[in-house]
Amino acid sequence: MAGVPDQRKNGSRAEGGLATDPDLPPPSVDKARLEAEERRWTPAKIALWAAIALLGGVAWFMLAIVRGETVNAIWFVFASVCTYLIGYRFYSKVIERYITRPDDRRATPAEYKADGKDYVRTDRNVLFGHHFAAIAGAGPLVGPIIAAQMGYLPGTIWIILGVVLAGAVQDYLVMFFSMRRGGRSLGQMAREELGVIGGTAALIATLLIMVIIVAILALVVVNALGESPWGVFSVGMTIPIALFMGVYLRYLRPGKVMEVSIIGFVLLMAAIIGGGLVAQTEWGATVFHLDKVTIAWGLLIYGFIAAVLPVWLLLAPRDYLSTFMKIGVIVMLALAIIVVRPEVSVPAFSEFASRENGPVLSGALFPFLFVTIACGALSGFHALISSGTTPKLVEKERQTRYIGYGGMLMESFVAIMALVAAISIDRGLYFAMNAPAALTGGTVETAATWVNSLGLSGVNITPGLLSETAANVGEQSIVSRTGGAPTLAVGLAHIMQQFIGGTAMMAFWYHFAIMFEALFILTAVDAGTRVARFMLQDSIGNFVPKFKEASWRPGAWLCTAIMVAAWGAVLLMGVTDPLGGINTLFPLFGIANQLLAAIALAVCLAIVAKRGTFKYLWIVALPLSFAAVVTITASFQKIFSPVPAVGYFANNAAFSKALADGKKEFGTAKTVAAMEAVVRNTAIQGWLSVIFVVLTIIVIATAVLATVKAFRDKAAGRATTDNEDPAVPSRVFAPAGLVPTTAERELAAEWDRVPADVRLERAGH
Amino acid sequence: MSAGMALVANGFRGFARYLGGVMGADAYAKYLEHHRAAGHQEPPLTEREFWRDRTDRQDTNPQGRCC
C-alpha cells in the first residue's frame, strides 16, 4: 500500500467514523475483497486483455501505418472500441483509486435526499442510457465531419485519445464532485471553490457560451433546411406532432410515455414520407421552399414561443421523441457500419492537413482541429449535465465511473461513426457540399470545376454525379450544403441503402437523418434558451429581486427575449455572412465549448487539490492544460493572426481598407453591403473571442491560485475547507459496473434476503 | 419452438422496460415506491397529478440538453 498517497490523512472522514447499520448487510463490498478481485489475474483474464490490446493494435496499425488505396471502416470500430475498453478498465480505475476514491458506505444524494421526484435512486444501466441520451446530441455528428477536410487520421486520433485522457475524465470528475455536493451545478461549485471573482467569471462565460452554442446549432439546422421543401415540411411537422403528444400525455392518458412515444415515432415516419410526396407537388414545392433568412427568422420566433410555453406542451414530448430517435439511430448506424463495412478512400492526411487555407475550415491543424472536434473528444457542455441532473439519480458512489466515464466513451463512439459515415462518400462530393457557395459558385458545373481545380489526389468529380446524388436524396441541389448535417445525411443514406432498401430508399434515409439532427438541435435550442433565461433572471435578480421569481411573467418573457435576441443575432449574422457562415463561426463554437471544458476542469483541479491529492493532480492538469493551450492559442490566432482567413480582426481590417479605398467588391463579398456585413461580423466575432478568452483566463488563474493555496495549507498543516455534504451512512447496495463481480453478486443476494420493511425502516427522511 | 418464442418475447419485454426506464416512463411507479417506503401519512398523488406536477416543476427548473 506504499504507493497509495495522501488518502489516509485527508480521507479520514470517509475512511472511518461512518457507522453503517449493523442490522443490515454492509452497503459496500469489503475493501480488501475488492482489491483482491481487481488484482487477481487469471489466465483467461490475461488472454482476454491481450486479445483486446492486440486487436486494437492491429486496427491502429491499419489506420495509421498501412497506406493502401482504401481502408475498411471496420478498423475504425476496432481501434476505437479496443482503446475505449483499455481506457475504461485501466485509466479510469487509476482515477477512481487515486482521485475520486468513492466510498459505497456513504449514501448518495438519491438516497439521503430521496423525494421520489428529483432525487431518485436509479438502476445503473438505466441511468447510463439516461445520461448518455442527455449528453449526446448533434455536436458529435457535426464537428468530425467538418474536420474530415484534413484527412481521417488527425480527427480519429483526437476523438479516441482525447476522450480517454480528457473528455471522459472531465465528465467523470464533475459528476462525482457534484454528487458529493448533493447534485450542485457547475456554477455553484465554481463559486464555492474559486470565490466570487472566479465564480462570477465562470457564470458569465457559461451564459455567453450557451448563447454561441445555441446559435451555431441553430445555424446547422438552417443550413440543412434552406431551399429544401422536403426537409422544411417534415421538420415543421414535428411541432404539431409534439403538441399532440403533449396534450395526449396531459389530458388523455397521463404517464403513458412509451405509448405516446411510439405513436409519435410513427407520425414522424409518416411526416418524412409525406414530406417527399408534398415536395413533389407544385404547391408543396412553392410553399415549403424557403430561403435561409426566412428559416432563421422562423426559428427565432419559434425559439421564443417554445421557451415561454409550458414544458408539458412542447418541450417534454419532443424530448421523448428525441431520446427515442437518438437511441434508435445510433444502434442502427452502428449495425449498418458493422454489416456494410464501407471502404474509405479519404487519405489519412489530406492535402489540407499541413495548410491553413482549407475551404471547409480555415486555420492550421493545431489548434483548429482540436476546437472543431469538441463534442466526442472533450465537451465542456457535458459538465452542465454531469453536474446537477445525473448526480441526483446515482444509486451508489462507485457507479459514477461507469456512468460518467463510460457514458462519454459512448458519445465518442458516436463521433467515430459520424466520421466514418462522412468519409465513406466520394471526396469530391464532400468538398462540393462543404465549401461555401462563394467558392463553389452554387451550381453543379461551377462546383465540379472548382473541386477538380483543387488538385486533390484521386478526385475527379463530374457535374453529373452532383446532380445525380441530389436527385437520389430528393433534393434540388447539394452544392454548398454546409454545416455537416447534410454530409452526414448523405453518408448515412449511402451506407443505409446498402443495408436496407437500395437507391430507392436513399431519399428516405437522407431525410430521416436530417430529421433526427433537427430534432436533437431543436431540443437543445429550447432547453438552452430556458436554462440561459433562468441564469439571466437569477443574475439580474441580484440587483432587482423581483426577477428571481420564476413565475413573474414579465421578467421571464423579458429575459427569454434577451436570450433569443442574443443567439438570434449571431444566427442571422451566420446566415447572411458573405464568407460562408458556418466556416467562420464553427471555430467560435468549438472554442466556446472547450473553454467551458477548461472552466470545468479548473474547478475539478481546485477540488482535487483541496482534497489533498497532489501526486496525481496531473490527471486533471493534463487535460486542463491541453484544453487551455488549444483554446487560448486558437483564440489568439482568431484575434491576432495577420492572415485574413484566420484572424477576425485581420479580415476586418482588410475589408475596412477595401471600403475606404472605394472598392465595390472584395474577395467573396460582391457588393458594398456585403463588405459592410463582413466588417460588422468580424468585429463582433473578434470581440466575442476576446471576452471568452479573458473570462477563461480569469477562471483558470483563480483555480490555480486555489490549488497553490491548498498546497501551502497542506504544507503548513492547516485544515482545508471542504464543501462536500456531510457523509450519511448508506442503507442500500447495488453493483458498480455493467456486469456485477462475484463479490457484488454475493452481497446483492445477501441484501435480497433482507425483508423490505427492515431495509426501508428509515422513514420520514 | 415456443420456448424460443418465449425467450424472444422476454428479451423484447426487457428491452422495452429498459427503454422505458431511460425515457423516464417509470417515474410514477418509482414515486409510489418512494412514498410507501418513506411512510408518509397523506395519500400519494394520483398518476395524473404526479405527471402534471412533474412537468410544471420543469417549467421553473429546466434541465439542459447537450449539443
Coordinates of C-alpha atoms in Angstrom, one line a residue, chain A residues 186-723:
Chain A
L186 CA -21.1 23.6 -12.1
G187 CA -21.8 27.3 -11.5
Q188 CA -22.4 26.8 -7.8
M189 CA -19.3 24.6 -7.4
A190 CA -17.3 27.3 -9.2
R191 CA -18.4 30.0 -6.8
E192 CA -17.7 27.8 -3.8
E193 CA -14.3 26.6 -4.9
L194 CA -13.0 29.6 -6.7
G195 CA -14.5 32.5 -4.8
V196 CA -16.6 35.5 -6.1
I197 CA -14.3 36.6 -8.9
G198 CA -13.7 33.1 -10.4
G199 CA -17.3 32.1 -9.8
T200 CA -18.7 35.3 -11.5
A201 CA -16.4 34.9 -14.5
A202 CA -17.4 31.3 -14.8
L203 CA -21.1 32.3 -14.7
I204 CA -20.8 35.0 -17.4
A205 CA -18.6 32.7 -19.6
T206 CA -21.2 29.9 -19.3
L207 CA -24.0 32.3 -20.2
L208 CA -22.2 33.6 -23.3
I209 CA -21.0 30.2 -24.3
M210 CA -24.6 28.9 -24.2
V211 CA -25.7 31.7 -26.5
I212 CA -23.0 30.9 -29.0
I213 CA -23.6 27.2 -28.9
V214 CA -27.4 27.5 -29.4
A215 CA -26.8 30.0 -32.2
I216 CA -24.4 27.7 -34.1
L217 CA -26.5 24.6 -33.6
A218 CA -29.5 26.6 -35.0
L219 CA -27.3 27.6 -37.9
V220 CA -26.7 23.9 -38.7
V221 CA -30.4 23.4 -38.9
V222 CA -31.0 26.4 -41.1
N223 CA -28.2 25.3 -43.5
A224 CA -29.8 21.8 -43.7
L225 CA -33.3 23.1 -44.4
G226 CA -32.6 26.1 -46.7
E227 CA -34.2 25.6 -50.1
S228 CA -35.3 22.1 -49.1
P229 CA -39.1 21.8 -49.3
W230 CA -39.0 18.2 -48.1
G231 CA -36.9 19.0 -45.1
V232 CA -38.9 22.0 -44.1
F233 CA -42.1 20.1 -44.3
S234 CA -41.0 17.1 -42.3
V235 CA -39.1 19.0 -39.6
G236 CA -42.0 21.5 -39.4
M237 CA -44.4 18.7 -38.8
T238 CA -42.5 17.8 -35.6
I239 CA -44.1 20.8 -34.0
P240 CA -47.8 19.7 -34.4
I241 CA -46.7 16.1 -33.6
A242 CA -45.1 17.2 -30.3
L243 CA -48.1 19.4 -29.4
F244 CA -50.4 16.4 -30.0
M245 CA -48.2 14.2 -27.8
G246 CA -48.2 16.9 -25.1
V247 CA -52.0 17.1 -25.0
Y248 CA -52.2 13.3 -25.1
L249 CA -50.0 13.0 -22.1
R250 CA -51.6 15.8 -20.1
Y251 CA -55.2 15.1 -20.7
L252 CA -55.9 11.8 -22.4
R253 CA -53.5 9.2 -21.0
P254 CA -51.2 10.7 -18.4
G255 CA -47.9 8.9 -17.8
K256 CA -48.2 6.6 -20.9
V257 CA -44.7 7.7 -22.1
M258 CA -43.8 4.7 -24.1
E259 CA -47.2 4.5 -25.8
V260 CA -47.1 8.2 -26.8
S261 CA -43.5 7.9 -28.0
I262 CA -44.4 5.0 -30.3
I263 CA -47.4 7.0 -31.7
G264 CA -45.1 10.0 -32.1
F265 CA -42.5 7.9 -33.9
V266 CA -45.0 6.5 -36.3
L267 CA -46.3 10.0 -37.0
L268 CA -42.7 11.2 -37.5
M269 CA -42.0 8.5 -40.1
A270 CA -45.3 9.5 -41.8
A271 CA -44.1 13.1 -41.8
I272 CA -40.8 12.1 -43.6
I273 CA -42.6 10.0 -46.2
G274 CA -45.3 12.7 -46.6
G275 CA -42.6 15.3 -47.0
G276 CA -41.4 13.5 -50.1
L277 CA -44.9 13.5 -51.6
V278 CA -45.6 17.1 -50.7
A279 CA -42.2 18.3 -52.1
Q280 CA -43.2 16.7 -55.4
T281 CA -46.4 18.6 -55.8
E282 CA -46.1 22.1 -57.3
W283 CA -47.8 23.9 -54.4
G284 CA -45.7 22.0 -51.8
A285 CA -42.5 22.9 -53.6
T286 CA -43.6 26.6 -53.6
V287 CA -44.9 26.8 -50.1
F288 CA -42.1 25.0 -48.4
H289 CA -39.3 26.3 -50.5
L290 CA -37.8 28.8 -48.0
D291 CA -34.6 30.7 -48.1
K292 CA -32.2 30.6 -45.2
V293 CA -33.0 34.0 -43.9
T294 CA -36.7 33.2 -43.7
I295 CA -36.0 29.9 -41.9
A296 CA -33.7 31.7 -39.5
W297 CA -36.4 34.2 -38.6
G298 CA -38.9 31.3 -38.2
L299 CA -36.5 29.6 -35.9
L300 CA -36.1 32.7 -33.8
I301 CA -39.8 33.2 -33.4
Y302 CA -40.2 29.5 -32.7
G303 CA -37.4 29.6 -30.1
F304 CA -39.1 32.4 -28.2
I305 CA -42.6 30.8 -28.2
A306 CA -41.2 27.4 -27.3
A307 CA -39.3 28.8 -24.4
V308 CA -42.3 30.6 -22.9
L309 CA -44.8 27.8 -23.5
P310 CA -45.3 25.4 -20.6
V311 CA -42.8 22.4 -20.7
W312 CA -45.6 19.8 -20.9
L313 CA -46.9 21.2 -24.2
L314 CA -43.8 21.1 -26.4
L315 CA -40.5 20.5 -24.7
A316 CA -41.3 17.4 -22.7
P317 CA -43.0 15.5 -25.6
R318 CA -40.3 16.4 -28.0
D319 CA -37.7 15.3 -25.6
Y320 CA -39.3 11.9 -25.5
L321 CA -39.2 11.7 -29.3
S322 CA -35.7 12.9 -29.5
T323 CA -34.5 10.3 -26.9
F324 CA -36.4 7.6 -28.7
M325 CA -34.8 8.6 -32.1
K326 CA -31.4 9.0 -30.6
I327 CA -31.1 5.5 -29.3
G328 CA -32.7 4.0 -32.4
V329 CA -30.5 5.9 -34.8
I330 CA -27.2 5.2 -33.0
V331 CA -27.9 1.5 -32.8
M332 CA -28.9 1.5 -36.4
L333 CA -25.8 3.3 -37.6
A334 CA -23.5 1.0 -35.6
L335 CA -25.3 -2.1 -37.0
A336 CA -25.1 -0.7 -40.6
I337 CA -21.4 0.1 -40.3
I338 CA -20.6 -3.3 -39.0
V339 CA -22.7 -5.1 -41.6
V340 CA -21.9 -3.0 -44.6
R341 CA -18.3 -2.2 -43.7
P342 CA -17.8 0.6 -46.3
E343 CA -14.4 1.2 -47.9
V344 CA -13.0 4.6 -47.1
S345 CA -11.0 6.3 -49.9
V346 CA -10.1 9.5 -48.0
P347 CA -6.4 9.7 -47.2
A348 CA -5.1 9.6 -43.7
F349 CA -3.7 13.1 -44.0
S350 CA -5.2 15.2 -46.8
E351 CA -3.5 18.0 -48.7
F352 CA -5.1 20.4 -46.3
A353 CA -3.7 18.9 -43.1
S354 CA -0.5 20.9 -43.5
R355 CA -2.1 24.1 -44.7
E356 CA -4.2 26.8 -43.1
N357 CA -6.4 27.8 -46.0
G358 CA -8.7 24.8 -46.3
P359 CA -12.1 25.5 -47.9
V360 CA -14.2 23.9 -45.2
L361 CA -12.4 25.1 -42.1
S362 CA -9.6 27.6 -42.2
G363 CA -6.6 27.5 -39.9
A364 CA -3.8 25.1 -39.2
L365 CA -4.3 21.6 -37.8
F366 CA -3.0 22.8 -34.5
P367 CA -5.1 24.2 -32.8
F368 CA -8.1 24.3 -35.1
L369 CA -8.7 20.6 -35.4
F370 CA -8.9 20.3 -31.6
V371 CA -11.6 23.0 -31.4
T372 CA -13.5 21.9 -34.4
I373 CA -14.0 18.4 -32.9
A374 CA -15.2 19.3 -29.4
C375 CA -18.1 17.0 -28.7
G376 CA -16.9 13.4 -28.9
A377 CA -13.5 14.2 -27.6
L378 CA -13.8 16.9 -24.9
S379 CA -17.0 18.8 -24.5
G380 CA -17.5 21.4 -21.8
F381 CA -21.2 21.4 -22.2
H382 CA -21.3 18.0 -20.6
A383 CA -20.2 19.5 -17.4
L384 CA -23.5 21.2 -17.2
I385 CA -25.3 17.9 -17.5
S386 CA -22.9 15.9 -15.4
S387 CA -23.4 18.3 -12.6
G388 CA -27.0 18.8 -11.5
T389 CA -29.2 16.3 -13.2
T390 CA -27.5 12.9 -13.2
P391 CA -25.8 13.1 -9.8
K392 CA -29.3 13.3 -8.2
L393 CA -30.1 9.9 -9.6
V394 CA -27.0 7.9 -8.9
E395 CA -27.6 4.9 -6.6
K396 CA -24.0 4.2 -5.4
E397 CA -20.9 6.2 -5.5
R398 CA -18.8 3.7 -7.3
Q399 CA -21.2 3.7 -10.2
T400 CA -20.1 7.2 -11.3
R401 CA -17.1 5.6 -13.1
Y402 CA -19.4 3.5 -15.3
I403 CA -21.9 6.3 -15.9
G404 CA -19.7 9.3 -16.2
Y405 CA -16.6 7.9 -17.8
G406 CA -18.4 5.1 -19.7
G407 CA -21.2 7.4 -20.9
M408 CA -18.7 9.8 -22.5
L409 CA -16.8 6.9 -24.2
M410 CA -20.1 6.0 -25.8
E411 CA -20.5 9.5 -27.1
S412 CA -17.0 9.4 -28.5
F413 CA -18.1 6.2 -30.4
V414 CA -20.9 8.2 -31.9
A415 CA -18.5 10.7 -33.2
I416 CA -16.3 8.0 -34.7
M417 CA -19.3 6.6 -36.5
A418 CA -20.3 10.0 -37.8
L419 CA -16.8 10.4 -39.1
V420 CA -16.9 7.1 -40.9
A421 CA -20.3 7.9 -42.4
A422 CA -18.9 11.2 -43.7
I423 CA -15.7 9.9 -45.2
S424 CA -17.3 6.9 -46.9
I425 CA -18.8 9.3 -49.5
D426 CA -16.8 10.5 -52.5
R427 CA -14.2 13.0 -51.6
G428 CA -15.1 15.4 -54.4
L429 CA -18.7 15.3 -53.3
Y430 CA -17.5 16.1 -49.7
F431 CA -15.8 19.3 -50.8
A432 CA -18.6 20.3 -53.2
M433 CA -21.0 20.0 -50.3
N434 CA -19.0 21.6 -47.5
A435 CA -17.3 24.6 -49.2
P436 CA -19.2 27.9 -49.1
A437 CA -21.2 29.0 -52.1
A438 CA -18.7 31.8 -52.6
L439 CA -16.1 29.2 -53.7
T440 CA -18.3 26.6 -55.4
G441 CA -20.4 29.1 -57.3
G442 CA -23.5 27.3 -56.3
T443 CA -24.2 25.3 -59.5
V444 CA -23.2 21.7 -60.3
E445 CA -20.9 22.8 -63.2
T446 CA -19.0 25.5 -61.3
A447 CA -18.8 23.3 -58.2
A448 CA -17.3 20.4 -60.2
T449 CA -14.8 22.7 -61.9
W450 CA -13.8 24.2 -58.6
V451 CA -13.4 20.9 -56.8
N452 CA -11.3 19.5 -59.7
S453 CA -9.1 22.6 -59.7
L454 CA -8.1 21.9 -56.1
G455 CA -5.7 19.3 -57.4
L456 CA -6.7 16.6 -54.8
S457 CA -5.3 13.2 -55.5
G458 CA -7.9 10.8 -56.8
V459 CA -10.6 13.4 -57.0
N460 CA -12.3 13.9 -60.4
I461 CA -15.9 14.8 -60.0
T462 CA -18.4 15.4 -62.7
P463 CA -21.5 17.7 -62.6
G464 CA -23.5 14.6 -63.4
L465 CA -22.5 12.9 -60.1
L466 CA -23.5 16.0 -58.1
S467 CA -27.0 16.3 -59.7
E468 CA -27.5 12.5 -59.6
T469 CA -26.7 12.5 -55.8
A470 CA -29.1 15.4 -55.3
A471 CA -31.8 13.6 -57.2
N472 CA -31.2 10.4 -55.2
V473 CA -31.6 12.1 -51.9
G474 CA -34.6 14.0 -53.1
E475 CA -33.1 17.5 -53.0
Q476 CA -32.8 20.1 -55.7
S477 CA -29.2 20.7 -55.1
I478 CA -26.5 19.5 -52.7
V479 CA -23.8 22.0 -53.7
S480 CA -22.6 24.1 -50.7
R481 CA -24.8 22.4 -48.2
T482 CA -22.5 23.4 -45.4
G483 CA -22.8 22.7 -41.7
G484 CA -22.0 18.9 -41.6
A485 CA -25.6 17.7 -41.2
P486 CA -26.3 17.2 -44.9
T487 CA -22.9 15.5 -45.4
L488 CA -23.7 13.1 -42.6
A489 CA -27.1 12.5 -44.0
V490 CA -25.7 11.7 -47.5
G491 CA -23.1 9.4 -45.8
L492 CA -25.8 7.7 -43.7
A493 CA -28.1 7.3 -46.7
H494 CA -25.2 5.9 -48.7
I495 CA -24.4 3.3 -46.0
M496 CA -28.1 2.5 -45.1
Q497 CA -29.2 2.0 -48.7
Q498 CA -26.7 -0.8 -49.0
F499 CA -28.2 -2.3 -45.8
I500 CA -31.9 -1.7 -46.4
G501 CA -33.8 -0.6 -49.5
G502 CA -31.2 0.2 -52.2
T503 CA -31.1 3.5 -54.1
A504 CA -34.8 3.9 -54.0
M505 CA -34.6 4.4 -50.2
M506 CA -31.8 6.9 -50.3
A507 CA -34.1 9.9 -50.2
F508 CA -35.9 8.5 -47.2
W509 CA -32.7 7.8 -45.3
Y510 CA -31.3 11.3 -46.1
H511 CA -34.4 13.0 -44.7
F512 CA -34.5 10.6 -41.8
A513 CA -31.0 11.8 -40.9
I514 CA -31.9 15.4 -41.4
M515 CA -35.0 14.9 -39.2
F516 CA -33.1 13.4 -36.2
E517 CA -30.4 16.0 -36.3
A518 CA -33.0 18.7 -36.4
L519 CA -34.9 17.1 -33.5
F520 CA -31.8 17.0 -31.4
I521 CA -30.9 20.5 -32.2
L522 CA -34.4 22.0 -31.7
T523 CA -34.5 20.3 -28.2
A524 CA -31.1 21.8 -27.4
V525 CA -32.2 25.2 -28.6
D526 CA -35.3 25.1 -26.4
A527 CA -33.6 23.8 -23.4
G528 CA -30.6 26.0 -23.9
T529 CA -32.8 29.1 -24.1
R530 CA -34.7 28.1 -21.0
V531 CA -31.6 27.4 -19.0
A532 CA -29.9 30.6 -20.1
R533 CA -33.1 32.6 -19.3
F534 CA -33.1 31.3 -15.7
M535 CA -29.4 32.1 -15.4
L536 CA -30.0 35.6 -16.6
Q537 CA -33.1 36.0 -14.3
D538 CA -31.0 34.8 -11.4
S539 CA -28.2 37.3 -12.2
I540 CA -30.5 40.3 -12.7
G541 CA -32.3 39.1 -9.5
N542 CA -29.2 40.1 -7.5
F543 CA -29.9 43.7 -8.3
V544 CA -33.7 43.6 -8.9
P545 CA -35.0 40.9 -6.6
K546 CA -38.3 40.7 -8.4
F547 CA -36.5 38.9 -11.3
K548 CA -35.7 36.0 -9.1
E549 CA -39.4 35.0 -9.0
A550 CA -39.6 32.4 -11.8
S551 CA -43.4 32.8 -12.1
W552 CA -43.2 36.5 -12.7
R553 CA -44.3 36.6 -16.3
P554 CA -42.9 40.0 -17.5
G555 CA -39.4 39.1 -16.1
A556 CA -39.5 35.6 -17.7
W557 CA -40.6 37.0 -21.0
L558 CA -38.1 39.8 -21.0
C559 CA -35.2 37.5 -20.1
T560 CA -36.3 35.0 -22.7
A561 CA -36.5 37.8 -25.3
I562 CA -33.0 38.9 -24.4
M563 CA -31.5 35.4 -24.7
V564 CA -33.3 34.7 -28.0
A565 CA -32.2 38.1 -29.4
A566 CA -28.7 37.3 -28.4
W567 CA -28.5 33.9 -30.2
G568 CA -30.7 35.1 -32.9
A569 CA -28.3 37.9 -33.8
V570 CA -25.4 35.5 -34.0
L571 CA -27.6 33.1 -36.1
L572 CA -28.7 35.8 -38.6
M573 CA -25.1 37.0 -38.8
G574 CA -24.0 33.5 -39.7
V575 CA -26.9 33.0 -42.2
T576 CA -26.2 36.2 -44.1
D577 CA -22.4 36.1 -43.8
P578 CA -20.8 36.6 -47.2
L579 CA -17.8 34.5 -46.1
G580 CA -20.0 31.4 -45.6
G581 CA -21.3 31.5 -42.0
I582 CA -20.6 28.1 -40.6
N583 CA -17.0 28.2 -41.8
T584 CA -16.2 31.4 -39.8
L585 CA -18.5 30.7 -36.8
F586 CA -17.8 27.0 -36.2
P587 CA -14.4 27.7 -34.7
L588 CA -16.1 30.0 -32.2
F589 CA -18.5 27.2 -31.2
G590 CA -15.6 24.8 -30.6
I591 CA -13.6 27.4 -28.7
A592 CA -16.6 28.2 -26.6
N593 CA -17.2 24.6 -25.8
Q594 CA -13.6 23.8 -25.0
L595 CA -13.3 26.9 -22.8
L596 CA -16.2 25.7 -20.8
A597 CA -14.3 22.4 -20.5
A598 CA -11.3 24.3 -19.3
I599 CA -13.5 26.0 -16.7
A600 CA -15.0 22.7 -15.5
L601 CA -11.5 21.1 -15.3
A602 CA -10.2 24.1 -13.4
V603 CA -12.9 23.7 -10.8
C604 CA -12.0 20.0 -10.6
L605 CA -8.4 20.9 -10.2
A606 CA -9.1 23.1 -7.2
I607 CA -11.3 20.4 -5.6
V608 CA -8.8 17.7 -6.1
A609 CA -6.0 19.9 -4.6
K610 CA -8.2 20.7 -1.6
R611 CA -8.8 17.0 -1.0
G612 CA -5.0 16.8 -0.7
T613 CA -4.3 14.7 -3.7
F614 CA -1.2 16.3 -5.1
K615 CA 0.7 13.4 -6.5
Y616 CA -2.0 12.6 -9.0
L617 CA -3.0 16.1 -9.8
W618 CA -1.5 15.7 -13.3
I619 CA -4.6 13.5 -14.2
V620 CA -6.6 16.8 -14.1
A621 CA -3.8 19.1 -15.0
L622 CA -3.0 17.3 -18.2
P623 CA -6.4 17.7 -20.0
L624 CA -6.8 21.2 -18.4
S625 CA -3.5 22.4 -19.8
F626 CA -4.2 20.9 -23.1
A627 CA -7.7 22.5 -23.3
A628 CA -6.2 25.8 -22.1
V629 CA -3.3 25.8 -24.6
V630 CA -5.5 24.8 -27.5
T631 CA -8.3 27.3 -26.9
I632 CA -6.1 30.1 -25.8
T633 CA -3.9 29.6 -28.9
A634 CA -6.9 29.3 -31.1
S635 CA -8.4 32.5 -29.6
F636 CA -5.2 34.4 -30.0
Q637 CA -4.9 33.3 -33.6
K638 CA -8.5 34.4 -34.2
I639 CA -7.7 37.7 -32.6
F640 CA -4.2 38.5 -33.7
S641 CA -3.5 36.4 -36.8
P642 CA -2.5 38.6 -39.8
V643 CA -3.9 36.1 -42.2
P644 CA -7.4 37.3 -43.1
A645 CA -8.8 33.8 -43.4
V646 CA -7.8 33.0 -39.8
G647 CA -7.9 36.3 -37.9
Y648 CA -11.2 38.1 -37.4
F649 CA -9.5 41.5 -37.0
A650 CA -7.2 41.0 -39.9
N651 CA -10.2 40.2 -42.1
N652 CA -11.9 43.2 -40.6
A653 CA -9.0 45.5 -41.4
A654 CA -8.8 44.1 -45.0
F655 CA -12.4 44.8 -45.7
S656 CA -12.4 48.2 -44.0
K657 CA -9.5 49.2 -46.1
A658 CA -11.2 48.0 -49.2
L659 CA -14.2 50.0 -48.3
A660 CA -12.1 53.1 -47.6
D661 CA -10.5 52.6 -51.0
G662 CA -13.9 52.9 -52.5
K663 CA -13.9 49.3 -53.9
K664 CA -17.3 47.9 -54.9
E665 CA -16.4 44.2 -54.3
F666 CA -13.7 42.5 -52.3
G667 CA -12.9 38.8 -52.1
T668 CA -16.1 36.8 -51.8
A669 CA -18.2 39.8 -50.9
K670 CA -19.7 41.0 -54.2
T671 CA -21.5 44.2 -53.0
V672 CA -20.7 47.1 -50.8
A673 CA -23.5 45.9 -48.4
A674 CA -21.8 42.5 -48.2
M675 CA -18.5 44.1 -47.5
E676 CA -20.0 46.2 -44.7
A677 CA -21.6 43.0 -43.3
V678 CA -18.2 41.4 -43.2
V679 CA -16.7 44.3 -41.3
R680 CA -19.6 44.2 -38.8
N681 CA -19.5 40.4 -38.4
T682 CA -15.7 40.1 -38.0
A683 CA -15.8 42.8 -35.4
I684 CA -18.4 41.0 -33.3
Q685 CA -16.7 37.6 -33.7
G686 CA -13.4 39.1 -32.8
W687 CA -14.7 40.8 -29.6
L688 CA -16.5 37.7 -28.6
S689 CA -13.3 35.8 -28.8
V690 CA -11.6 38.4 -26.7
I691 CA -14.3 38.2 -24.0
F692 CA -14.2 34.4 -23.9
V693 CA -10.5 34.1 -23.6
V694 CA -10.3 36.8 -20.9
L695 CA -13.0 35.2 -18.8
T696 CA -11.4 31.8 -19.1
I697 CA -8.0 33.0 -18.1
I698 CA -9.6 34.6 -15.0
V699 CA -11.2 31.3 -14.1
I700 CA -8.1 29.2 -14.7
A701 CA -6.0 31.7 -12.8
T702 CA -8.3 31.6 -9.7
A703 CA -8.3 27.8 -9.9
V704 CA -4.5 27.7 -10.0
L705 CA -4.4 30.2 -7.0
A706 CA -6.9 27.9 -5.1
T707 CA -4.6 24.9 -5.9
V708 CA -1.5 26.7 -4.7
K709 CA -3.3 27.8 -1.6
A710 CA -4.4 24.2 -0.9
F711 CA -0.8 23.1 -1.4
R712 CA 0.5 25.7 1.1
D713 CA -2.2 24.9 3.6
K714 CA -1.2 21.3 3.5
A715 CA 2.5 22.0 3.8
A716 CA 1.7 24.3 6.8
G717 CA -0.6 21.6 8.3
R718 CA -3.7 23.9 8.1
A719 CA -7.0 22.3 7.6
T720 CA -8.6 22.9 4.2
T721 CA -12.3 23.6 3.9
D722 CA -14.3 21.1 2.1
N723 CA -17.6 21.8 0.5

